[in-house]
Amino acid sequence: MAKEQGTVLIAQNRKARHDYLIEDKYEAGLVLTGTEVKSLREGRASLAEAFVSIDRRGEMWLEGANIPEYLNGTWNNHAPKRKRKLLLHAQQIVKLSRQIEAKGYTIVPLSLYFKDGRAKAEIALARGKREFDMRQALREEQDKREALRAMRYKNMRSR
């Protein structure tokens, strides 16, 4: 059987990019059961309410991520919102745990994807945006959109 190549995006957390300023990104492996992998291969997952926590033993966990039950699963199907272990190097976990102790920092999941056949999660060290920052970001996006629209209109008229 041929090995899978490339990346296949499963789910993104768009709200995290809106609500937080992303400072550092990390790629973490996921510990999953068989039915979870099959459900992800069908493209069924949600990171809307997900967050990352670090326990006392220095292990990282993805909590609140919704991977629905596999439709063709049997009695040993997985729980949709169970805690899932994230796999990172010990030094990375220590570095992240020190950084989230600082005020305003948290770790948020940005996306779930398959990379060369293995399930991965992109997590980020992030600082919460204030309401002013969110309004300013929305204003900048709107200004960019209007400028592109004006340029496109100008180019159409010059033809």
mmCIF file of C-alpha atoms in Angstrom:
data_model
loop_
_atom_site.group_PDB
_atom_site.id
_atom_site.type_symbol
_atom_site.label_atom_id
_atom_site.label_comp_id
_atom_site.label_asym_id
_atom_site.label_seq_id
_atom_site.Cartn_x
_atom_site.Cartn_y
_atom_site.Cartn_z
ATOM 1 C CA MET A 1 0.000 0.000 0.000
ATOM 2 C CA ALA A 2 1.393 3.413 -0.980
ATOM 3 C CA LYS A 3 2.152 5.885 1.773
ATOM 4 C CA GLU A 4 0.132 9.121 1.758
ATOM 5 C CA GLN A 5 1.985 12.283 0.777
ATOM 6 C CA GLY A 6 1.276 15.939 1.499
ATOM 7 C CA THR A 7 -1.164 17.627 3.855
ATOM 8 C CA VAL A 8 -4.940 17.401 3.965
ATOM 9 C CA LEU A 9 -6.758 20.039 6.026
ATOM 10 C CA ILE A 10 -9.577 18.699 8.218
ATOM 11 C CA ALA A 11 -10.711 21.620 10.382
ATOM 12 C CA GLN A 12 -9.707 25.205 11.155
ATOM 13 C CA ASN A 13 -10.395 27.433 14.121
ATOM 14 C CA ARG A 14 -11.149 30.749 12.396
ATOM 15 C CA LYS A 15 -12.447 32.327 15.590
ATOM 16 C CA ALA A 16 -9.055 31.865 17.263
ATOM 17 C CA ARG A 17 -7.350 33.959 14.573
ATOM 18 C CA HIS A 18 -9.983 36.665 15.138
ATOM 19 C CA ASP A 19 -9.921 36.668 18.942
ATOM 20 C CA TYR A 20 -6.166 36.249 19.543
ATOM 21 C CA LEU A 21 -2.833 37.674 18.407
ATOM 22 C CA ILE A 22 -0.814 34.645 17.324
ATOM 23 C CA GLU A 23 2.785 34.765 18.571
ATOM 24 C CA ASP A 24 4.298 31.277 18.069
ATOM 25 C CA LYS A 25 3.031 28.242 16.149
ATOM 26 C CA TYR A 26 3.805 24.603 16.853
ATOM 27 C CA GLU A 27 2.933 21.337 15.143
ATOM 28 C CA ALA A 28 1.814 18.622 17.552
ATOM 29 C CA GLY A 29 0.929 15.003 16.968
ATOM 30 C CA LEU A 30 -2.386 13.634 18.241
ATOM 31 C CA VAL A 31 -3.049 10.387 20.110
ATOM 32 C CA LEU A 32 -6.274 9.054 18.585
ATOM 33 C CA THR A 33 -8.316 5.851 18.538
ATOM 34 C CA GLY A 34 -9.197 4.034 15.318
ATOM 35 C CA THR A 35 -12.735 5.366 15.031
ATOM 36 C CA GLU A 36 -11.497 8.936 15.590
ATOM 37 C CA VAL A 37 -9.087 8.608 12.668
ATOM 38 C CA LYS A 38 -11.841 7.241 10.435
ATOM 39 C CA SER A 39 -14.149 10.093 11.412
ATOM 40 C CA LEU A 40 -11.377 12.627 10.667
ATOM 41 C CA ARG A 41 -10.729 11.033 7.271
ATOM 42 C CA GLU A 42 -14.376 11.782 6.471
ATOM 43 C CA GLY A 43 -13.593 15.429 7.285
ATOM 44 C CA ARG A 44 -15.784 15.615 10.361
ATOM 45 C CA ALA A 45 -14.316 17.719 13.171
ATOM 46 C CA SER A 46 -14.791 21.060 14.905
ATOM 47 C CA LEU A 47 -12.343 23.190 16.886
ATOM 48 C CA ALA A 48 -14.824 25.948 17.742
ATOM 49 C CA GLU A 49 -14.749 25.444 21.520
ATOM 50 C CA ALA A 50 -11.366 23.708 21.771
ATOM 51 C CA PHE A 51 -8.487 24.711 24.027
ATOM 52 C CA VAL A 52 -5.129 23.287 25.111
ATOM 53 C CA SER A 53 -4.152 22.564 28.721
ATOM 54 C CA ILE A 54 -0.958 21.376 30.407
ATOM 55 C CA ASP A 55 -1.295 19.093 33.433
ATOM 56 C CA ARG A 56 1.027 18.699 36.434
ATOM 57 C CA ARG A 57 2.931 15.841 34.821
ATOM 58 C CA GLY A 58 3.928 18.046 31.879
ATOM 59 C CA GLU A 59 1.557 16.533 29.338
ATOM 60 C CA MET A 60 -0.445 18.628 26.867
ATOM 61 C CA TRP A 61 -4.099 17.877 26.203
ATOM 62 C CA LEU A 62 -6.520 19.053 23.524
ATOM 63 C CA GLU A 63 -9.880 19.562 25.222
ATOM 64 C CA GLY A 64 -13.284 20.507 23.834
ATOM 65 C CA ALA A 65 -12.494 19.482 20.253
ATOM 66 C CA ASN A 66 -15.497 17.760 18.715
ATOM 67 C CA ILE A 67 -14.750 14.701 16.586
ATOM 68 C CA PRO A 68 -18.175 13.110 16.001
ATOM 69 C CA GLU A 69 -18.661 9.377 16.382
ATOM 70 C CA TYR A 70 -17.788 7.272 13.350
ATOM 71 C CA LEU A 71 -21.066 6.392 11.645
ATOM 72 C CA ASN A 72 -20.082 2.789 10.896
ATOM 73 C CA GLY A 73 -18.514 2.251 14.333
ATOM 74 C CA THR A 74 -19.664 -0.416 16.745
ATOM 75 C CA TRP A 75 -20.098 -0.444 20.521
ATOM 76 C CA ASN A 76 -16.445 0.599 20.973
ATOM 77 C CA ASN A 77 -16.933 3.994 19.320
ATOM 78 C CA HIS A 78 -15.164 6.991 20.913
ATOM 79 C CA ALA A 79 -16.655 9.833 22.971
ATOM 80 C CA PRO A 80 -16.967 12.926 20.723
ATOM 81 C CA LYS A 81 -15.529 15.513 23.144
ATOM 82 C CA ARG A 82 -12.967 13.502 25.085
ATOM 83 C CA LYS A 83 -9.513 14.816 26.049
ATOM 84 C CA ARG A 84 -6.853 13.970 23.461
ATOM 85 C CA LYS A 85 -3.154 13.908 24.213
ATOM 86 C CA LEU A 86 -0.875 16.182 22.179
ATOM 87 C CA LEU A 87 2.639 15.021 21.358
ATOM 88 C CA LEU A 88 5.436 17.596 21.577
ATOM 89 C CA HIS A 89 9.066 17.545 22.685
ATOM 90 C CA ALA A 90 9.573 17.999 26.412
ATOM 91 C CA GLN A 91 11.537 21.226 25.908
ATOM 92 C CA GLN A 92 8.674 22.716 23.887
ATOM 93 C CA ILE A 93 6.144 21.845 26.585
ATOM 94 C CA VAL A 94 8.334 23.395 29.299
ATOM 95 C CA LYS A 95 8.808 26.545 27.199
ATOM 96 C CA LEU A 96 5.062 26.837 26.557
ATOM 97 C CA SER A 97 4.150 26.236 30.205
ATOM 98 C CA ARG A 98 6.497 29.065 31.270
ATOM 99 C CA GLN A 99 5.054 31.419 28.678
ATOM 100 C CA ILE A 100 1.393 30.812 29.561
ATOM 101 C CA GLU A 101 2.117 31.713 33.170
ATOM 102 C CA ALA A 102 2.569 35.276 31.910
ATOM 103 C CA LYS A 103 -0.599 37.342 32.048
ATOM 104 C CA GLY A 104 -2.816 37.218 28.989
ATOM 105 C CA TYR A 105 -1.192 34.263 27.199
ATOM 106 C CA THR A 106 -2.919 31.028 26.293
ATOM 107 C CA ILE A 107 -2.487 28.098 23.924
ATOM 108 C CA VAL A 108 -5.143 27.700 21.236
ATOM 109 C CA PRO A 109 -5.548 25.061 18.507
ATOM 110 C CA LEU A 110 -5.574 26.584 15.014
ATOM 111 C CA SER A 111 -6.148 23.579 12.766
ATOM 112 C CA LEU A 112 -6.320 19.803 12.430
ATOM 113 C CA TYR A 113 -4.798 18.123 9.398
ATOM 114 C CA PHE A 114 -3.191 14.959 8.076
ATOM 115 C CA LYS A 115 0.493 15.253 7.201
ATOM 116 C CA ASP A 116 1.884 12.248 5.338
ATOM 117 C CA GLY A 117 -0.948 10.122 6.743
ATOM 118 C CA ARG A 118 -0.535 11.171 10.385
ATOM 119 C CA ALA A 119 -2.991 13.357 12.294
ATOM 120 C CA LYS A 120 -1.466 16.653 13.414
ATOM 121 C CA ALA A 121 -2.717 19.725 15.248
ATOM 122 C CA GLU A 122 -1.357 23.217 14.724
ATOM 123 C CA ILE A 123 -1.334 24.980 18.083
ATOM 124 C CA ALA A 124 -0.277 28.518 18.874
ATOM 125 C CA LEU A 125 0.852 30.611 21.788
ATOM 126 C CA ALA A 126 -1.539 33.544 21.679
ATOM 127 C CA ARG A 127 -2.421 36.717 23.529
ATOM 128 C CA GLY A 128 -6.076 37.736 23.792
ATOM 129 C CA LYS A 129 -7.043 40.753 21.707
ATOM 130 C CA ARG A 130 -8.804 43.653 23.322
ATOM 131 C CA GLU A 131 -12.017 44.961 21.828
ATOM 132 C CA PHE A 132 -10.152 47.943 20.377
ATOM 133 C CA ASP A 133 -7.692 45.631 18.595
ATOM 134 C CA MET A 134 -10.520 43.573 17.103
ATOM 135 C CA ARG A 135 -12.287 46.668 15.801
ATOM 136 C CA GLN A 136 -9.046 47.975 14.315
ATOM 137 C CA ALA A 137 -8.347 44.627 12.585
ATOM 138 C CA LEU A 138 -11.868 44.592 11.107
ATOM 139 C CA ARG A 139 -11.431 48.174 9.905
ATOM 140 C CA GLU A 140 -8.115 47.305 8.215
ATOM 141 C CA GLU A 141 -9.659 44.294 6.454
ATOM 142 C CA GLN A 142 -12.565 46.425 5.242
ATOM 143 C CA ASP A 143 -10.197 49.141 3.967
ATOM 144 C CA LYS A 144 -8.153 46.539 2.089
ATOM 145 C CA ARG A 145 -11.297 45.109 0.507
ATOM 146 C CA GLU A 146 -12.485 48.553 -0.586
ATOM 147 C CA ALA A 147 -9.072 49.410 -2.077
ATOM 148 C CA LEU A 148 -9.023 46.165 -4.079
ATOM 149 C CA ARG A 149 -12.558 46.804 -5.273
ATOM 150 C CA ALA A 150 -11.650 50.341 -6.380
ATOM 151 C CA MET A 151 -8.542 49.116 -8.220
ATOM 152 C CA ARG A 152 -10.521 46.383 -9.961
ATOM 153 C CA TYR A 153 -13.179 48.898 -11.023
ATOM 154 C CA LYS A 154 -10.500 51.304 -12.292
ATOM 155 C CA ASN A 155 -8.822 48.530 -14.305
ATOM 156 C CA MET A 156 -12.154 47.495 -15.865
ATOM 157 C CA ARG A 157 -12.887 51.073 -16.975
ATOM 158 C CA SER A 158 -9.456 51.547 -18.573
ATOM 159 C CA ARG A 159 -9.952 48.648 -21.010
#
